Coordinates of C-alpha atoms in Angstrom, one line a residue:
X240 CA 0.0 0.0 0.0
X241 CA 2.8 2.3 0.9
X242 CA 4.6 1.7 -2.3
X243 CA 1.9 1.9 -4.4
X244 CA 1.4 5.3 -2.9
X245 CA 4.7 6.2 -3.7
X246 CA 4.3 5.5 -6.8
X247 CA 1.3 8.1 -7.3
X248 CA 3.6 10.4 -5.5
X249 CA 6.2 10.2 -8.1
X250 CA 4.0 10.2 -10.9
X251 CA 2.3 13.5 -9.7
X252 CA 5.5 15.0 -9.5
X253 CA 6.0 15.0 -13.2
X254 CA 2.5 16.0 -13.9
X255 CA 2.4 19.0 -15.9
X256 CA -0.5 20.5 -14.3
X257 CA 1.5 20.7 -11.6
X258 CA 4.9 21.7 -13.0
X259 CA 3.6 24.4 -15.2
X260 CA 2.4 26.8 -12.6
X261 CA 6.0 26.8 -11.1
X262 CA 7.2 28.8 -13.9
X263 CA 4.6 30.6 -15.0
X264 CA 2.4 32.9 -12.3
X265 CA -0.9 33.3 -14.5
X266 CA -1.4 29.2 -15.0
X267 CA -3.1 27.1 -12.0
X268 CA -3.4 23.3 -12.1
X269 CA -6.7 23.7 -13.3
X270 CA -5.9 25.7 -16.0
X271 CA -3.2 23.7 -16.6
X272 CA -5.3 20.6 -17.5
X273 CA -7.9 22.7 -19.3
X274 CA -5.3 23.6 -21.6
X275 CA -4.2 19.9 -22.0
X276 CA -7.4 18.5 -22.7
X277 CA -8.2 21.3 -25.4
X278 CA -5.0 19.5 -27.2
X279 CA -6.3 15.9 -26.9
X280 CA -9.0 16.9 -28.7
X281 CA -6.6 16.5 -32.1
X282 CA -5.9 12.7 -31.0
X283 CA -9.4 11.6 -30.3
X284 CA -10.4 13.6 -33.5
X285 CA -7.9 11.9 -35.6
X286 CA -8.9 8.8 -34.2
X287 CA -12.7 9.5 -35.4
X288 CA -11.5 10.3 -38.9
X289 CA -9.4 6.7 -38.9
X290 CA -11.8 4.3 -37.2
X291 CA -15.6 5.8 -36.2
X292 CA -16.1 8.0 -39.5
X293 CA -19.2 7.2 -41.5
X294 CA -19.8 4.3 -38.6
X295 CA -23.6 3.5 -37.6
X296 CA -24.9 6.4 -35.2
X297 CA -24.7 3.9 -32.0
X298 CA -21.0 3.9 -32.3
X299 CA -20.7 7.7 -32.8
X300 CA -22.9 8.4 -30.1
X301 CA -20.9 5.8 -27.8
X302 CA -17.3 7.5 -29.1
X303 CA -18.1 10.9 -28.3
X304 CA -20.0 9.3 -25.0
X305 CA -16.9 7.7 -23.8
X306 CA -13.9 10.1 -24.6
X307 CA -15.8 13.5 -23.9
X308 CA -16.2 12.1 -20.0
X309 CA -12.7 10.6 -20.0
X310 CA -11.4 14.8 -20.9
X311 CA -13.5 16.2 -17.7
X312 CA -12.8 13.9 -15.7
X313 CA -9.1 14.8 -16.0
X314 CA -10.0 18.4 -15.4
X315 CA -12.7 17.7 -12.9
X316 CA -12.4 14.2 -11.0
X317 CA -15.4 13.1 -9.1
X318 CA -17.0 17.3 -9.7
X319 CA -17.9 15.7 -12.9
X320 CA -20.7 14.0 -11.0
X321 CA -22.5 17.4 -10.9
X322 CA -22.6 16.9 -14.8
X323 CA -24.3 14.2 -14.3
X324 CA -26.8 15.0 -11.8
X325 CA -27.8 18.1 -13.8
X326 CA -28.4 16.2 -17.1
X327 CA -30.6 13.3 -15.5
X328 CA -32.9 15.9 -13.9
X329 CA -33.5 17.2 -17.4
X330 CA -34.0 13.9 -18.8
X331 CA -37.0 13.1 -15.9
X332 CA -38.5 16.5 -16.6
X333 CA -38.6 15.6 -20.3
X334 CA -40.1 12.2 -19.7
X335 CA -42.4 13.7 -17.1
X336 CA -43.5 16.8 -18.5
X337 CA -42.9 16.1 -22.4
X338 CA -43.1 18.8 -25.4
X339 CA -44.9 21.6 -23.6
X340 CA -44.0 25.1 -22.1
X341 CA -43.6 23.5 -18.5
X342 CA -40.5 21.9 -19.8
X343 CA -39.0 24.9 -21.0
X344 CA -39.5 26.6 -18.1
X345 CA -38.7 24.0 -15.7
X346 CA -35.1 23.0 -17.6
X347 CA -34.2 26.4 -17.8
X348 CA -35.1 26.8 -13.8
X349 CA -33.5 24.1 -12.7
X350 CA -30.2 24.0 -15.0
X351 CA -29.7 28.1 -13.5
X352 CA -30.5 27.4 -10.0
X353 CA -28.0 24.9 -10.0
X354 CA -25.6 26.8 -11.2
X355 CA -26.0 30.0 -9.7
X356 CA -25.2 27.5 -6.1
X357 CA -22.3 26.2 -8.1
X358 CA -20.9 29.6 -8.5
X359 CA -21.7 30.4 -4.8
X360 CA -20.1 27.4 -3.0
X361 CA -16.8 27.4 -5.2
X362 CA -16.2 30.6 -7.0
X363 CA -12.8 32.4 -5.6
X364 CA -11.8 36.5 -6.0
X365 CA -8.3 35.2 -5.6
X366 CA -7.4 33.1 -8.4
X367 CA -9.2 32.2 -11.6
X368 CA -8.8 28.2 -11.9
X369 CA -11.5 25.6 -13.3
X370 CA -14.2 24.0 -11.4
X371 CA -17.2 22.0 -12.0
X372 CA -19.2 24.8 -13.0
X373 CA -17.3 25.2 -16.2
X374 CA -19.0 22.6 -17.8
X375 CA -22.2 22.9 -16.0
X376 CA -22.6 26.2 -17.7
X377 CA -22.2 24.9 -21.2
X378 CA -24.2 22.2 -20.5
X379 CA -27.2 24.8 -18.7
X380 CA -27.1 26.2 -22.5
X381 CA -27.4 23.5 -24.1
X382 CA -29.9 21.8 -22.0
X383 CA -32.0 24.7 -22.5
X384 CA -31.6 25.0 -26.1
X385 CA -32.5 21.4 -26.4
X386 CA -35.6 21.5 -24.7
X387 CA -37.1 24.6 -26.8
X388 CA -36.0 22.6 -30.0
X389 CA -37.9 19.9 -28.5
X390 CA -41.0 21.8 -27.9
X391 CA -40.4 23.2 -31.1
X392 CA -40.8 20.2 -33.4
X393 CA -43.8 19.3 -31.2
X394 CA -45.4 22.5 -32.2
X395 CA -47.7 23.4 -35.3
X396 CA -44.9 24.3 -38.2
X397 CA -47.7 27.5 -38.2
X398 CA -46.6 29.0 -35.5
X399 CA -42.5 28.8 -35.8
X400 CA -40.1 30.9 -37.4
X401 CA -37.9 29.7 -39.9
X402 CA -35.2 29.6 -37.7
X403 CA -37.2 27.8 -35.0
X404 CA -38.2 25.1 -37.9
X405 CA -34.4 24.7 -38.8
X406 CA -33.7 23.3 -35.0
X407 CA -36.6 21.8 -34.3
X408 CA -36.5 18.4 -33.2
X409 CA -39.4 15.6 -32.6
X410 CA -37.9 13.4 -30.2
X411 CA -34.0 12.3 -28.7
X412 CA -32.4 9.0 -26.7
X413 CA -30.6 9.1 -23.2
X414 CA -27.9 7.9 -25.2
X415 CA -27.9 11.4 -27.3
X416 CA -28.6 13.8 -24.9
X417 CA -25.1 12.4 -22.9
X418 CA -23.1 12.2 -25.8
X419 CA -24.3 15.5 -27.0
X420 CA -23.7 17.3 -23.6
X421 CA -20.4 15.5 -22.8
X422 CA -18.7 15.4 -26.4
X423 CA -15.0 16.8 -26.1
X424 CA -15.9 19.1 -28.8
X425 CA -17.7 21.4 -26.5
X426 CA -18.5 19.4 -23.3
X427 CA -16.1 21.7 -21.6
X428 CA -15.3 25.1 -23.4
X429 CA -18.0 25.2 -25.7
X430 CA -18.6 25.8 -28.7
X431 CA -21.8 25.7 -28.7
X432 CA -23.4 22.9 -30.9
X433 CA -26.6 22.5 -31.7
X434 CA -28.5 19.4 -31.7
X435 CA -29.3 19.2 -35.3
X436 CA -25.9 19.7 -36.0
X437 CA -24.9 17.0 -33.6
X438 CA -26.9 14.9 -34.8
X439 CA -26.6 15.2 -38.4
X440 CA -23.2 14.7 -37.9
X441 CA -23.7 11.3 -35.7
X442 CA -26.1 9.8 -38.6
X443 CA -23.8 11.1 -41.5
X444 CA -26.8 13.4 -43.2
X445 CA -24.2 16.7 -42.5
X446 CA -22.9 17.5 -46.2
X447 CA -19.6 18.6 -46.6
X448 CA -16.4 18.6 -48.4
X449 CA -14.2 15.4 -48.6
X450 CA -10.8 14.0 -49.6
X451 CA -10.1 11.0 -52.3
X452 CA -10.7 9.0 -48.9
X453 CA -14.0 10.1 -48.4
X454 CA -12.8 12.1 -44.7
X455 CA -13.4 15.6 -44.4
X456 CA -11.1 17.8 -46.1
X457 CA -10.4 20.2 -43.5
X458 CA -6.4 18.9 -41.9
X459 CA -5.1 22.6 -43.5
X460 CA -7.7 24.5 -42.2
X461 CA -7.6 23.0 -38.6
X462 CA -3.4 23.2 -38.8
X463 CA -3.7 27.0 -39.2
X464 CA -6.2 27.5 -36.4
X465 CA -4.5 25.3 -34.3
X466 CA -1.0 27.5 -34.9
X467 CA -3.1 30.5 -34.2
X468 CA -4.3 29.5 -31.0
X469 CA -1.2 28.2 -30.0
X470 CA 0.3 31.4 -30.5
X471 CA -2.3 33.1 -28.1
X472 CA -2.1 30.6 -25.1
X473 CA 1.7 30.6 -25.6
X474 CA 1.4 34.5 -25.3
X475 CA -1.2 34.6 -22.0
X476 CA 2.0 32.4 -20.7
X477 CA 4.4 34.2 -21.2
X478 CA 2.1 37.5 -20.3
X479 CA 1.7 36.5 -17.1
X480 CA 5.2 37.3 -16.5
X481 CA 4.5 41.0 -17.7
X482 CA 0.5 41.6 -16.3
X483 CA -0.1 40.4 -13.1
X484 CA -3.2 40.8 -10.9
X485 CA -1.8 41.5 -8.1
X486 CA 0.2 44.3 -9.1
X487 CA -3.3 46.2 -10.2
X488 CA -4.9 45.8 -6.5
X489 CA -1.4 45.9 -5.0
X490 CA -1.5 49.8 -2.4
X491 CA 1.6 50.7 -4.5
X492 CA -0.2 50.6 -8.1
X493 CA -1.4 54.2 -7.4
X494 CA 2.6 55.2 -6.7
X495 CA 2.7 54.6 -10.5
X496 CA 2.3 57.3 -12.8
X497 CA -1.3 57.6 -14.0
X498 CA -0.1 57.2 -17.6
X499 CA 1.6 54.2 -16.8
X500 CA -1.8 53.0 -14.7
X501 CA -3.4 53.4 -17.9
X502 CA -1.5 51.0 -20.0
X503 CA -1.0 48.4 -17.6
X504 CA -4.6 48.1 -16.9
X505 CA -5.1 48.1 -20.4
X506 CA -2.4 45.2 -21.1
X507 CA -4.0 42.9 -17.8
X508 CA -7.6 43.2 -19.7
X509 CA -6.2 42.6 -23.3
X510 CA -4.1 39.5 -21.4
X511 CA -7.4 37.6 -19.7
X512 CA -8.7 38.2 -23.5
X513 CA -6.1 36.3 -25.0
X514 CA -6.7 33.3 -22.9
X515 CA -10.1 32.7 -24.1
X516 CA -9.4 33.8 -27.3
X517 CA -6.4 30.7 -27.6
X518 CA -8.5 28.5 -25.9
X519 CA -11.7 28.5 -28.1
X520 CA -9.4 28.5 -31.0
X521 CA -7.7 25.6 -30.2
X522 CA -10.6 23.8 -29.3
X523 CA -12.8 24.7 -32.5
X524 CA -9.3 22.8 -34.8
X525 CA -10.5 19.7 -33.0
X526 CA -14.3 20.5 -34.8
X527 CA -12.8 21.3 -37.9
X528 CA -10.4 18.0 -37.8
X529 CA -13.7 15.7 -36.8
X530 CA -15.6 17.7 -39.9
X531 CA -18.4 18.5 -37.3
X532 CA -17.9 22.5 -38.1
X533 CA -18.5 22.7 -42.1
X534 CA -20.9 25.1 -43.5
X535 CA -21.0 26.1 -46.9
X536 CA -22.6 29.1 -47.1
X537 CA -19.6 30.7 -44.8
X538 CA -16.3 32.4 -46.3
X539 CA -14.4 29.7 -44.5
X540 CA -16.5 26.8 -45.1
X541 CA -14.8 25.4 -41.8
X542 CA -15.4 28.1 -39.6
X543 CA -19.0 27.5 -38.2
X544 CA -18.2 26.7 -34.7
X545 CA -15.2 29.4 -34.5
X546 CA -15.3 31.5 -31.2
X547 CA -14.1 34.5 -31.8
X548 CA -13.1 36.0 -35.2
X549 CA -9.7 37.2 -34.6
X550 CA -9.3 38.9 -37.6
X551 CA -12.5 41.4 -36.6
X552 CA -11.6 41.1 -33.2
X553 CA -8.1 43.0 -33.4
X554 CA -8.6 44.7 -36.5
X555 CA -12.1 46.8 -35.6
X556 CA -12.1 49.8 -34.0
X557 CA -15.5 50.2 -31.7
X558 CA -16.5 48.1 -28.8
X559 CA -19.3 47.1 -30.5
X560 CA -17.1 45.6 -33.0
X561 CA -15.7 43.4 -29.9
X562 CA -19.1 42.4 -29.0
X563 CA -19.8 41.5 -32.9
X564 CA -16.7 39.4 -33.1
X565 CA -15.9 38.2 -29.8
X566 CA -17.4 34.4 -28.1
X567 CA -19.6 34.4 -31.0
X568 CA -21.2 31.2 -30.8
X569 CA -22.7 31.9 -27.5
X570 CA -24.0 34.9 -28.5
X571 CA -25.7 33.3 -31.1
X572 CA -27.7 30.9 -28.6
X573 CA -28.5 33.9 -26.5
X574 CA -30.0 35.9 -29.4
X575 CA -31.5 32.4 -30.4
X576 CA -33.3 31.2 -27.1
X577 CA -33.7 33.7 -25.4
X578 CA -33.8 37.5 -27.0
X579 CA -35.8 36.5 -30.2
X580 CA -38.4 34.7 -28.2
X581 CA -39.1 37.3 -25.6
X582 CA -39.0 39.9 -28.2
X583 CA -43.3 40.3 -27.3
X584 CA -42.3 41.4 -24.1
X585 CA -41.1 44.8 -25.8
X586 CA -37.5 45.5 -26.9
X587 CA -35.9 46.9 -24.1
X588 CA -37.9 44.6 -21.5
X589 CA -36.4 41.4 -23.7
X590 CA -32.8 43.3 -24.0
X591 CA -32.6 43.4 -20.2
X592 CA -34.2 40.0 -19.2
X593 CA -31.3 38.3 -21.6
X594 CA -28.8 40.6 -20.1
X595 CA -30.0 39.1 -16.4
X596 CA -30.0 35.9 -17.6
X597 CA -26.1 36.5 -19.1
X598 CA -24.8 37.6 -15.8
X599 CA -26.0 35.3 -13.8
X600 CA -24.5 32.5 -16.4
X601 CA -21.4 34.1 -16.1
X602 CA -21.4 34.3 -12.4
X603 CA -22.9 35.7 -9.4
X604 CA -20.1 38.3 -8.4
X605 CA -21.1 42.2 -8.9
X606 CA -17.9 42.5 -11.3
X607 CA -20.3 40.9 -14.0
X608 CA -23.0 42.9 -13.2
X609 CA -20.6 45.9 -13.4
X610 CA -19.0 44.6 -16.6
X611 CA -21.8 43.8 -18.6
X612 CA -24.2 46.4 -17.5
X613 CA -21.1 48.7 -18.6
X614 CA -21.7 48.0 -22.5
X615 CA -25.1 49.3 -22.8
X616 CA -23.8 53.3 -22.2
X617 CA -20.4 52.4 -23.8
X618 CA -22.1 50.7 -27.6
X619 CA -24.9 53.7 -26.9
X620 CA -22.2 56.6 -26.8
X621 CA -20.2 55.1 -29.6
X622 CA -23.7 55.1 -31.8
X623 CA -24.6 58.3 -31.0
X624 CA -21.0 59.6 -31.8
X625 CA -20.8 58.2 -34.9
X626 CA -23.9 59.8 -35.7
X627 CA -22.7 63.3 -34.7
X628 CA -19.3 62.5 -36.3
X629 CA -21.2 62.1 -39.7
X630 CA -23.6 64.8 -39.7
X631 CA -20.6 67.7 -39.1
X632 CA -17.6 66.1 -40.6
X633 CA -19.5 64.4 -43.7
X634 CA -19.1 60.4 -44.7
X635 CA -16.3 58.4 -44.2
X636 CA -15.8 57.7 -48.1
X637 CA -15.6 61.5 -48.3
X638 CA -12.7 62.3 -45.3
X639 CA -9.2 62.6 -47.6
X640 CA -7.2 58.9 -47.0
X641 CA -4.7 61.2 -44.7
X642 CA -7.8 61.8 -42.5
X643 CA -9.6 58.3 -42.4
X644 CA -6.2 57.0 -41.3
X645 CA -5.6 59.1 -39.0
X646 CA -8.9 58.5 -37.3
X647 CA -9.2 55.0 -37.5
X648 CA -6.1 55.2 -35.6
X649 CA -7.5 57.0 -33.2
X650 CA -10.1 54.6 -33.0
X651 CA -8.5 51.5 -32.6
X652 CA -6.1 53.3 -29.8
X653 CA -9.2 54.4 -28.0
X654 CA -10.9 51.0 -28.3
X655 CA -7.5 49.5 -26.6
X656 CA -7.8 51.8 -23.7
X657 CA -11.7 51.5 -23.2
X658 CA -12.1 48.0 -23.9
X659 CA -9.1 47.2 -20.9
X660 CA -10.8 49.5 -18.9
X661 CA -14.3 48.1 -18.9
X662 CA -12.9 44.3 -19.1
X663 CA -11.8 45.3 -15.4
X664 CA -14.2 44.4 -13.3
X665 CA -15.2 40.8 -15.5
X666 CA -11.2 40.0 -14.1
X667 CA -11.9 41.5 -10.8
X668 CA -14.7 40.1 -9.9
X669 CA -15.2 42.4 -6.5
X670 CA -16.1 45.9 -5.8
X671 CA -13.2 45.9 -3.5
X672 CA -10.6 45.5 -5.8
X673 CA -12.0 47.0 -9.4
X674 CA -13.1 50.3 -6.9
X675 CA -9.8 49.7 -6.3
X676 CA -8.5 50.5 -10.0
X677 CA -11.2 52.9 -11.3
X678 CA -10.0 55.0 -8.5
X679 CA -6.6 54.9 -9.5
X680 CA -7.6 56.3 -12.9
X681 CA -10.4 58.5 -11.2
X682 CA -12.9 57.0 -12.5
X683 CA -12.2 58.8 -15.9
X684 CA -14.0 56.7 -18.9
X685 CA -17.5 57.2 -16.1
X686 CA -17.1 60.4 -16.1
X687 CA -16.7 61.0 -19.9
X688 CA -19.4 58.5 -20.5
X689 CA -22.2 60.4 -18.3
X690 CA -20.5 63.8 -19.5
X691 CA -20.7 63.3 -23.5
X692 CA -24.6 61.1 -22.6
X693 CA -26.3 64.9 -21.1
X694 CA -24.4 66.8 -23.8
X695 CA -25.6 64.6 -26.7
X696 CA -29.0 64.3 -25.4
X697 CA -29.6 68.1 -24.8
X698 CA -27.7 69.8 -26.4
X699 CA -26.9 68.3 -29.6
X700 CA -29.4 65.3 -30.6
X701 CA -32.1 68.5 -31.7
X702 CA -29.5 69.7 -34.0
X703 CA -29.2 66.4 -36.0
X704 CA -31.5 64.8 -38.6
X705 CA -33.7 62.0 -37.4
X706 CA -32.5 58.6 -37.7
X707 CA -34.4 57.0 -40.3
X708 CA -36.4 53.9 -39.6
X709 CA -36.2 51.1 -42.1
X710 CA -39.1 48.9 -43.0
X711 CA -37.9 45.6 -42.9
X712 CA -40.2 42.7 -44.7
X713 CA -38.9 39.9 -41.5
X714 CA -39.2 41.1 -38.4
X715 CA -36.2 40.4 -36.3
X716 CA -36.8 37.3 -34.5
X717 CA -37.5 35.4 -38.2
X718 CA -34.3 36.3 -39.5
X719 CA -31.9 33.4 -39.5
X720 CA -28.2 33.8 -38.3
X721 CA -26.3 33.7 -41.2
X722 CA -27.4 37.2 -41.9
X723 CA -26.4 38.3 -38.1
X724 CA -22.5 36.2 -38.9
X725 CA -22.5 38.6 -42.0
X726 CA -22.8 41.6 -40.0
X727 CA -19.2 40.7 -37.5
X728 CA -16.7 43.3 -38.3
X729 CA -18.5 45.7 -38.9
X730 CA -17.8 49.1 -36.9
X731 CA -19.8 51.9 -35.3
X732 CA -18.9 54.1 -38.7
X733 CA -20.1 52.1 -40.9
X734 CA -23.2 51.3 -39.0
X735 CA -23.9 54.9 -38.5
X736 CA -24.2 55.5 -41.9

């Protein structure tokens, strides 16, 4: 007994999770094996292509099954139980309850009150590491998801939306609903899937390119985006060494210069972006290695599942252009399921129910509430700058190239400062310490914000034309999401036109 726990000992001592952290201050253990299991998702994809590819659904479903609770169970160890317990009470309410509105409702209860006591019993201000609720959230979406696609294809075809009739579903197994919740192409991480996909790619009905060996032809596009999102966890690494928590709550930050306060904030938020940015990129190269990601109708035919879209993401030059490009898939399932079908409660009522209901997925600390609540006078100052920008200055297209240089400049050096200002307190997490570093910079993008909101609103606004309202033929919750992926990259100028 003693040897054999020795052994163990020894072995732990050369676990990576463990070594990793030694040299590098921003990595935990947890983190540690998060970032391993995101690259064994290439092995167990390779090993679909080779031996499960084109196989009967049962052996899919039992593949996926299998490996995606061997990678959380890495991360998690026995938490993973909480998985578990969470999808099963789904499954009774669905056998119970069936296709109705009290299945909805329930799910969607049930899944978020679990969670929200997740986050109470084992979230921590002090370090950000990886805990059961991880997964539980994903799952929580896509529990929820599933359930209204259930209802959906139990409901007259009358009464959906095209959208609604794309994902609706009459019926799924035990053996689905697992597999789908615990595949290691989103079981942990996201993306988010959904279960048409899923299962279109289980029964082999998903059209989509292939090589001469009838595998999907997709090994150079998932190299690239593996390279890029190596490149982005290597850098959160080696950035930790550089930005570092606990110099921006540290008493002596304030000793700094406030120039210098500025920037360093700013490179601490733009670091916590860059490790979600490497880690959804590496995972979606395991979706486009398994083929699971193809759509045709996009640019990159590969891309369906992608994250983030880098190239919009560091390239735009309006926060709004973040939000466009950034964690894209679940933004997708929030406009899906939840702001498109309580768009009869009124616009604004539905905007802030969804907003609620983001927060508290995210986490029950007031840095969330602080951070996302933030957006809404940030994107509405942006808009209503853009507008006055237009109206005295003329059209882009019209500015000499010397000018439209020179601002979008401007632009993308004042989107750097803003968005690392208001990504504070999502980092934070506490008053305490994001008080902390808004008072250090006096609380100055606040102040600008609620100064340029009264001057806009009475003292310019009269003075500009009004903004036109277009008659659209769809209303917005019947439009289907290919035409919302068109719009990413797009920024505030181009909007305001």
């Amino acid at each position: 007994m003693w040897s054999l726990s020795k052994t163990i000992a020894e072995m732990n001592t050369y676990d990576p999770a463990l070594i990793v952290p030694v040299y590098f201050p921003a990595v935990t253990p947890g983190i540690c094996r998060l970032v391993i299991s995101l690259f064994i998702v290439y092995p167990l994809s390779y090993i679909h292509r080779e031996l499960v590819h084109r196989k009967a659904k049962t052996y899919q479903l039992l593949y996926f099954l299998v490996s995606g609770v061997a990678v959380i169970y890495y991360v998690l160890g026995k938490a993973i139980l909480h998985c578990f317990l969470n999808i099963m009470l789904v499954w009774f309410i669905k056998l119970i309850f069936g296709p109705c509105r009290t299945s909805v409702v329930l799910t969607a209860t049930v899944t978020m009150v679990y969670l929200v006591v997740g986050y109470i019993m084992t979230t921590s201000v002090e370090v950000y590491d990886v805990v059961w609720t991880m997964p539980h959230s994903i799952h929580t979406m896509k529990l929820i998801g599933l359930i209204f696609d259930y209802k959906d294809g139990n409901t007259d075809p009358a009464e959906l939306t095209e959208d609604q009739k794309k994902h609706a579903i009459r019926d799924f197994s035990l053996l689905e609903l697992l597999s789908f919740c615990f595949t290691y192409t989103g079981g942990l991480t996201g993306p988010q899937i959904t279960f048409t996909r899923f299962r279109a790619f289980c029964e082999g009905t998903m059209k989509m390119e292939t090589d001469e060996t009838g595998k999907p032809d997709s090994i150079n596009a998932a190299v690239k985006k593996l390279s890029t999102g190596s490149i982005f966890l290597a850098a959160y690494l080696f950035g930790g060494h550089l930005f570092h928590r606990d110099t921006v709550v540290s008493p002596t930050f304030h000793d700094h210069s406030l120039l210098y306060r500025l920037f360093y904030m700013s490179g601490y938020g733009q670091l916590a972006l860059t490790k979600y940015i490497g880690c959804w990129t590496v995972m979606v190269w395991g979706c486009m290695l398994l083929g699971i990601s193809y759509d045709s109708s996009l640019p990159n035919k590969w891309g369906a599942l992608q994250g983030v879209d880098i190239r919009g993401h560091f390239l735009g030059y309006s926060n709004k252009g973040f939000i466009d490009n950034f964690n894209l898939t679940t933004k997708y399932w929030f406009i899906r399921y939840l702001f498109k079908r309580t768009r009869e409660w009124g616009k604004w009522t539905s905007m802030m129910y969804t907003y609620v209901f983001i927060i508290l997925w995210h986490g029950v600390l007031p840095g969330y509430w602080l951070a996302f609540l933030f957006e809404i006078p940030v994107i509405t100052a942006e808009k209503q700058f853009a507008r006055s920008i237009y109206h005295y200055c003329g059209t882009y297209e019209s500015w000499s190239p010397i000018t439209q240089t020179v601002t979008m400049t401007a632009a993308r050096f004042a989107r750097y400062l803003t968005l690392g200002y208001g990504i504070q307190p999502f980092i934070l997490l506490t008053w305490q310490d994001t008080s902390h570093v808004y008072n250090g910079l006096y609380w100055g993008l606040h102040v600008i914000l609620a100064v340029w909101l009264l001057l806009f609103n009475f003292c310019i606004e009269h003075r500009l034309p009004p903004v036109p309202r277009y008659q659209k033929k769809d209303k917005i919750e019947d439009r289907d999401y290919d035409e919302l992926k068109n719009q990413e990259g797009q920024s505030t100028f181009s909007r305001a036109k």
